Structure formats: structure tokens, C-alpha cells
Amino acid sequence: MKAKVLVRLKSGVLDPQGKAVLHAAKSLGFSGIQDVRVGKIFEIEFESENSDAVQQTLKELSDKLLANTVIEDFTVEL
Amino acid sequence: MKAKVLVRLKSGVLDPQGKAVLHAAKSLGFSGIQDVRVGKIFEIEFESENSDAVQQTLKELSDKLLANTVIEDFTVEL
């Protein structure tokens, strides 16, 4: 089965990459944009079709490898 | 209103970052993972609440700035 993990900076954490995109958008003439935040998406393919086991694995994997939980939050989508 | 743009490598394009995550996961002892692909998520806040206009702006913005359409696909979510 396929699953997704979204990793985003926590809301209080500054996002210079998002700010750079915001400024680039403005300088290209796009108006009306208030804020941009950039995150990562991991699309992961598992051999198992057992969604409980996959969800558990994904939580551990995100905690240990995919996200830096000091500054990032993650959400798992099956 | 808030919107999201997901930017992913096209299916035929090699993803060394995904491969690195796959190997790291295996070396941490996670088994049963077949493939990992890594993409980007842009969370964008607009002043406008007009979803047609926002969608149009997002498509242009993704085409011009957020995605490299030679190797990447994007999807817009409102």
C-alpha cells in the first residue's frame, strides 16, 4: 500500500525558504499573497496491506528519520 | 484563504533523495518499505477568498516559480 507523510515546520518556527518564495512571487508580479510556508512530502510504498501496522511503522519512521520533531510536525496519511 | 501546492518529481525521473531515505530507513531496521519518493508542499495564504481567482493564480505561480515542469508535476488543493 501507499502512504504519505507530510512534514512541516512548527508554526512558531521561521521559514526562510517560504519567505524567499513569497518575495520571488511578489517580484514576478503576483499580488495578494500573504504568506508561504514550505514543507516536505514523503510518498512511501509498503509491501504490507495492513494499515494498522503501516501506520505504526510510519509514526516511528517519521519520528526517527523523516522529521526533526524539535522544529517540525508530521502528519501521516494512508 | 489558504491553499496548498504539491510538487512531485514525474514518475520516470530518478529521485536520489527518496533513495537515500529508503536506504536510511533500511539501515535503521525498518523493513517492508519498497519505495520512497520525496516532494515539496507549499502552503500559501491569500488575501482573496475568491477560489476561482486563487486557483488561477496558483496554477500560474506553480508553472512559473514553484515547479520545474520539465521534471516535476504539481497539484493544487484549495
PDB file of C-alpha atoms in Angstrom:
ATOM      1  CA  MET A   1       0.000   0.000   0.000  1.00  0.00           C
ATOM      2  CA  LYS A   2       0.978   3.619  -0.497  1.00  0.00           C
ATOM      3  CA  ALA A   3       1.130   6.185   2.267  1.00  0.00           C
ATOM      4  CA  LYS A   4       2.145   9.813   2.657  1.00  0.00           C
ATOM      5  CA  VAL A   5       3.945  11.668   5.379  1.00  0.00           C
ATOM      6  CA  LEU A   6       3.735  15.468   5.396  1.00  0.00           C
ATOM      7  CA  VAL A   7       6.495  17.236   7.306  1.00  0.00           C
ATOM      8  CA  ARG A   8       6.029  20.916   8.093  1.00  0.00           C
ATOM      9  CA  LEU A   9       7.833  23.427  10.237  1.00  0.00           C
ATOM     10  CA  LYS A  10       6.025  24.141  13.505  1.00  0.00           C
ATOM     11  CA  SER A  11       4.023  27.355  13.440  1.00  0.00           C
ATOM     12  CA  GLY A  12       6.416  29.395  15.569  1.00  0.00           C
ATOM     13  CA  VAL A  13       9.495  28.454  13.547  1.00  0.00           C
ATOM     14  CA  LEU A  14      10.823  30.908  10.971  1.00  0.00           C
ATOM     15  CA  ASP A  15      10.719  29.630   7.376  1.00  0.00           C
ATOM     16  CA  PRO A  16      13.342  31.434   5.258  1.00  0.00           C
ATOM     17  CA  GLN A  17      12.601  29.201   2.245  1.00  0.00           C
ATOM     18  CA  GLY A  18       8.930  30.227   2.408  1.00  0.00           C
ATOM     19  CA  LYS A  19       9.925  33.894   2.735  1.00  0.00           C
ATOM     20  CA  ALA A  20      12.179  33.569  -0.326  1.00  0.00           C
ATOM     21  CA  VAL A  21       9.297  32.083  -2.335  1.00  0.00           C
ATOM     22  CA  LEU A  22       7.000  34.893  -1.140  1.00  0.00           C
ATOM     23  CA  HIS A  23       9.456  37.579  -2.243  1.00  0.00           C
ATOM     24  CA  ALA A  24      10.113  35.828  -5.568  1.00  0.00           C
ATOM     25  CA  ALA A  25       6.362  35.629  -6.207  1.00  0.00           C
ATOM     26  CA  LYS A  26       5.982  39.343  -5.456  1.00  0.00           C
ATOM     27  CA  SER A  27       8.844  40.275  -7.741  1.00  0.00           C
ATOM     28  CA  LEU A  28       7.260  38.205 -10.522  1.00  0.00           C
ATOM     29  CA  GLY A  29       4.139  40.350 -10.157  1.00  0.00           C
ATOM     30  CA  PHE A  30       1.902  38.032  -8.106  1.00  0.00           C
ATOM     31  CA  SER A  31      -0.034  40.106  -5.609  1.00  0.00           C
ATOM     32  CA  GLY A  32      -2.407  39.171  -2.804  1.00  0.00           C
ATOM     33  CA  ILE A  33      -0.163  36.507  -1.300  1.00  0.00           C
ATOM     34  CA  GLN A  34       0.187  36.922   2.452  1.00  0.00           C
ATOM     35  CA  ASP A  35       2.406  34.037   3.467  1.00  0.00           C
ATOM     36  CA  VAL A  36       4.157  30.964   2.098  1.00  0.00           C
ATOM     37  CA  ARG A  37       5.438  28.024   4.107  1.00  0.00           C
ATOM     38  CA  VAL A  38       7.356  25.145   2.603  1.00  0.00           C
ATOM     39  CA  GLY A  39       7.257  21.547   3.769  1.00  0.00           C
ATOM     40  CA  LYS A  40       8.167  18.097   2.543  1.00  0.00           C
ATOM     41  CA  ILE A  41       6.049  15.217   1.379  1.00  0.00           C
ATOM     42  CA  PHE A  42       7.264  11.622   1.508  1.00  0.00           C
ATOM     43  CA  GLU A  43       5.355   9.109  -0.609  1.00  0.00           C
ATOM     44  CA  ILE A  44       6.164   5.675   0.708  1.00  0.00           C
ATOM     45  CA  GLU A  45       5.245   2.307  -0.735  1.00  0.00           C
ATOM     46  CA  PHE A  46       4.889  -0.620   1.659  1.00  0.00           C
ATOM     47  CA  GLU A  47       4.779  -4.323   0.923  1.00  0.00           C
ATOM     48  CA  SER A  48       2.200  -4.807   3.675  1.00  0.00           C
ATOM     49  CA  GLU A  49      -1.507  -4.033   3.165  1.00  0.00           C
ATOM     50  CA  ASN A  50      -2.141  -3.988   6.930  1.00  0.00           C
ATOM     51  CA  SER A  51      -2.968  -0.342   7.558  1.00  0.00           C
ATOM     52  CA  ASP A  52      -2.574  -0.519  11.349  1.00  0.00           C
ATOM     53  CA  ALA A  53       0.954  -1.911  11.032  1.00  0.00           C
ATOM     54  CA  VAL A  54       1.840   0.587   8.297  1.00  0.00           C
ATOM     55  CA  GLN A  55       0.546   3.486  10.369  1.00  0.00           C
ATOM     56  CA  GLN A  56       2.622   2.365  13.355  1.00  0.00           C
ATOM     57  CA  THR A  57       5.729   1.985  11.174  1.00  0.00           C
ATOM     58  CA  LEU A  58       5.159   5.407   9.624  1.00  0.00           C
ATOM     59  CA  LYS A  59       4.910   7.087  13.015  1.00  0.00           C
ATOM     60  CA  GLU A  60       8.192   5.533  14.141  1.00  0.00           C
ATOM     61  CA  LEU A  61       9.888   6.279  10.822  1.00  0.00           C
ATOM     62  CA  SER A  62       8.757   9.913  10.908  1.00  0.00           C
ATOM     63  CA  ASP A  63       9.856  10.335  14.493  1.00  0.00           C
ATOM     64  CA  LYS A  64      13.284   8.801  13.906  1.00  0.00           C
ATOM     65  CA  LEU A  65      14.148   9.777  10.350  1.00  0.00           C
ATOM     66  CA  LEU A  66      11.766  11.949   8.352  1.00  0.00           C
ATOM     67  CA  ALA A  67      11.037  14.800  10.754  1.00  0.00           C
ATOM     68  CA  ASN A  68      13.126  16.793  13.179  1.00  0.00           C
ATOM     69  CA  THR A  69      10.479  16.910  15.901  1.00  0.00           C
ATOM     70  CA  VAL A  70      12.157  19.811  17.689  1.00  0.00           C
ATOM     71  CA  ILE A  71      11.137  22.177  14.884  1.00  0.00           C
ATOM     72  CA  GLU A  72       8.855  20.090  12.656  1.00  0.00           C
ATOM     73  CA  ASP A  73       5.445  18.448  12.871  1.00  0.00           C
ATOM     74  CA  PHE A  74       4.405  15.498  10.773  1.00  0.00           C
ATOM     75  CA  THR A  75       1.087  14.056   9.660  1.00  0.00           C
ATOM     76  CA  VAL A  76       0.557  10.571   8.290  1.00  0.00           C
ATOM     77  CA  GLU A  77      -1.993   9.889   5.529  1.00  0.00           C
ATOM     78  CA  LEU A  78      -2.899   6.389   4.380  1.00  0.00           C
TER      79      LEU A  78
ATOM     80  CA  MET B   1      -7.878  31.706   2.123  1.00  0.00           C
ATOM     81  CA  LYS B   2      -5.272  29.004   2.422  1.00  0.00           C
ATOM     82  CA  ALA B   3      -4.206  26.741  -0.408  1.00  0.00           C
ATOM     83  CA  LYS B   4      -1.650  24.022  -0.978  1.00  0.00           C
ATOM     84  CA  VAL B   5       0.539  23.173  -3.928  1.00  0.00           C
ATOM     85  CA  LEU B   6       2.149  19.729  -4.013  1.00  0.00           C
ATOM     86  CA  VAL B   7       5.203  19.429  -6.240  1.00  0.00           C
ATOM     87  CA  ARG B   8       6.453  15.937  -7.067  1.00  0.00           C
ATOM     88  CA  LEU B   9       9.017  14.528  -9.446  1.00  0.00           C
ATOM     89  CA  LYS B  10       7.430  12.974 -12.528  1.00  0.00           C
ATOM     90  CA  SER B  11       7.179   9.202 -12.356  1.00  0.00           C
ATOM     91  CA  GLY B  12      10.055   8.461 -14.750  1.00  0.00           C
ATOM     92  CA  VAL B  13      12.512  10.803 -13.035  1.00  0.00           C
ATOM     93  CA  LEU B  14      15.094   9.340 -10.650  1.00  0.00           C
ATOM     94  CA  ASP B  15      14.763  10.511  -7.048  1.00  0.00           C
ATOM     95  CA  PRO B  16      18.126  10.218  -5.251  1.00  0.00           C
ATOM     96  CA  GLN B  17      16.726  11.907  -2.123  1.00  0.00           C
ATOM     97  CA  GLY B  18      13.991   9.266  -1.941  1.00  0.00           C
ATOM     98  CA  LYS B  19      16.551   6.503  -2.451  1.00  0.00           C
ATOM     99  CA  ALA B  20      18.678   7.938   0.365  1.00  0.00           C
ATOM    100  CA  VAL B  21      15.663   7.935   2.689  1.00  0.00           C
ATOM    101  CA  LEU B  22      14.862   4.341   1.657  1.00  0.00           C
ATOM    102  CA  HIS B  23      18.397   3.165   2.442  1.00  0.00           C
ATOM    103  CA  ALA B  24      18.480   5.107   5.724  1.00  0.00           C
ATOM    104  CA  ALA B  25      15.164   3.531   6.751  1.00  0.00           C
ATOM    105  CA  LYS B  26      16.511   0.048   5.950  1.00  0.00           C
ATOM    106  CA  SER B  27      19.700   0.654   7.897  1.00  0.00           C
ATOM    107  CA  LEU B  28      17.602   1.807  10.882  1.00  0.00           C
ATOM    108  CA  GLY B  29      15.852  -1.574  10.782  1.00  0.00           C
ATOM    109  CA  PHE B  30      12.597  -0.650   9.029  1.00  0.00           C
ATOM    110  CA  SER B  31      11.638  -3.467   6.692  1.00  0.00           C
ATOM    111  CA  GLY B  32       8.836  -3.844   4.175  1.00  0.00           C
ATOM    112  CA  ILE B  33       9.375  -0.464   2.524  1.00  0.00           C
ATOM    113  CA  GLN B  34       9.503  -0.777  -1.269  1.00  0.00           C
ATOM    114  CA  ASP B  35       9.974   2.789  -2.429  1.00  0.00           C
ATOM    115  CA  VAL B  36      10.182   6.363  -1.187  1.00  0.00           C
ATOM    116  CA  ARG B  37       9.719   9.499  -3.237  1.00  0.00           C
ATOM    117  CA  VAL B  38      10.183  12.984  -1.854  1.00  0.00           C
ATOM    118  CA  GLY B  39       8.278  16.073  -2.907  1.00  0.00           C
ATOM    119  CA  LYS B  40       7.558  19.582  -1.695  1.00  0.00           C
ATOM    120  CA  ILE B  41       4.454  21.143  -0.249  1.00  0.00           C
ATOM    121  CA  PHE B  42       3.807  24.882  -0.417  1.00  0.00           C
ATOM    122  CA  GLU B  43       1.166  26.241   1.960  1.00  0.00           C
ATOM    123  CA  ILE B  44       0.115  29.618   0.643  1.00  0.00           C
ATOM    124  CA  GLU B  45      -2.142  32.185   2.274  1.00  0.00           C
ATOM    125  CA  PHE B  46      -4.086  34.527   0.009  1.00  0.00           C
ATOM    126  CA  GLU B  47      -5.878  37.755   0.841  1.00  0.00           C
ATOM    127  CA  SER B  48      -8.629  36.875  -1.628  1.00  0.00           C
ATOM    128  CA  GLU B  49     -11.459  34.466  -0.773  1.00  0.00           C
ATOM    129  CA  ASN B  50     -12.365  34.030  -4.449  1.00  0.00           C
ATOM    130  CA  SER B  51     -11.420  30.413  -5.076  1.00  0.00           C
ATOM    131  CA  ASP B  52     -11.547  30.646  -8.890  1.00  0.00           C
ATOM    132  CA  ALA B  53      -9.091  33.546  -8.898  1.00  0.00           C
ATOM    133  CA  VAL B  54      -6.855  31.858  -6.328  1.00  0.00           C
ATOM    134  CA  GLN B  55      -6.811  28.632  -8.328  1.00  0.00           C
ATOM    135  CA  GLN B  56      -5.843  30.529 -11.480  1.00  0.00           C
ATOM    136  CA  THR B  57      -3.072  32.395  -9.623  1.00  0.00           C
ATOM    137  CA  LEU B  58      -1.791  29.149  -8.116  1.00  0.00           C
ATOM    138  CA  LYS B  59      -1.562  27.466 -11.493  1.00  0.00           C
ATOM    139  CA  GLU B  60       0.462  30.370 -12.912  1.00  0.00           C
ATOM    140  CA  LEU B  61       2.626  30.600  -9.804  1.00  0.00           C
ATOM    141  CA  SER B  62       3.353  26.857  -9.868  1.00  0.00           C
ATOM    142  CA  ASP B  63       4.157  26.919 -13.552  1.00  0.00           C
ATOM    143  CA  LYS B  64       6.492  29.915 -13.280  1.00  0.00           C
ATOM    144  CA  LEU B  65       8.059  29.538  -9.857  1.00  0.00           C
ATOM    145  CA  LEU B  66       7.209  26.552  -7.685  1.00  0.00           C
ATOM    146  CA  ALA B  67       7.669  23.638 -10.058  1.00  0.00           C
ATOM    147  CA  ASN B  68      10.195  22.810 -12.738  1.00  0.00           C
ATOM    148  CA  THR B  69       7.657  21.390 -15.179  1.00  0.00           C
ATOM    149  CA  VAL B  70      10.319  19.578 -17.190  1.00  0.00           C
ATOM    150  CA  ILE B  71      10.838  17.089 -14.361  1.00  0.00           C
ATOM    151  CA  GLU B  72       8.076  17.894 -11.858  1.00  0.00           C
ATOM    152  CA  ASP B  73       4.293  17.716 -11.687  1.00  0.00           C
ATOM    153  CA  PHE B  74       2.198  19.885  -9.425  1.00  0.00           C
ATOM    154  CA  THR B  75      -1.276  19.609  -7.957  1.00  0.00           C
ATOM    155  CA  VAL B  76      -3.250  22.468  -6.446  1.00  0.00           C
ATOM    156  CA  GLU B  77      -5.523  21.918  -3.424  1.00  0.00           C
ATOM    157  CA  LEU B  78      -7.864  24.590  -2.087  1.00  0.00           C
TER     158      LEU B  78
END
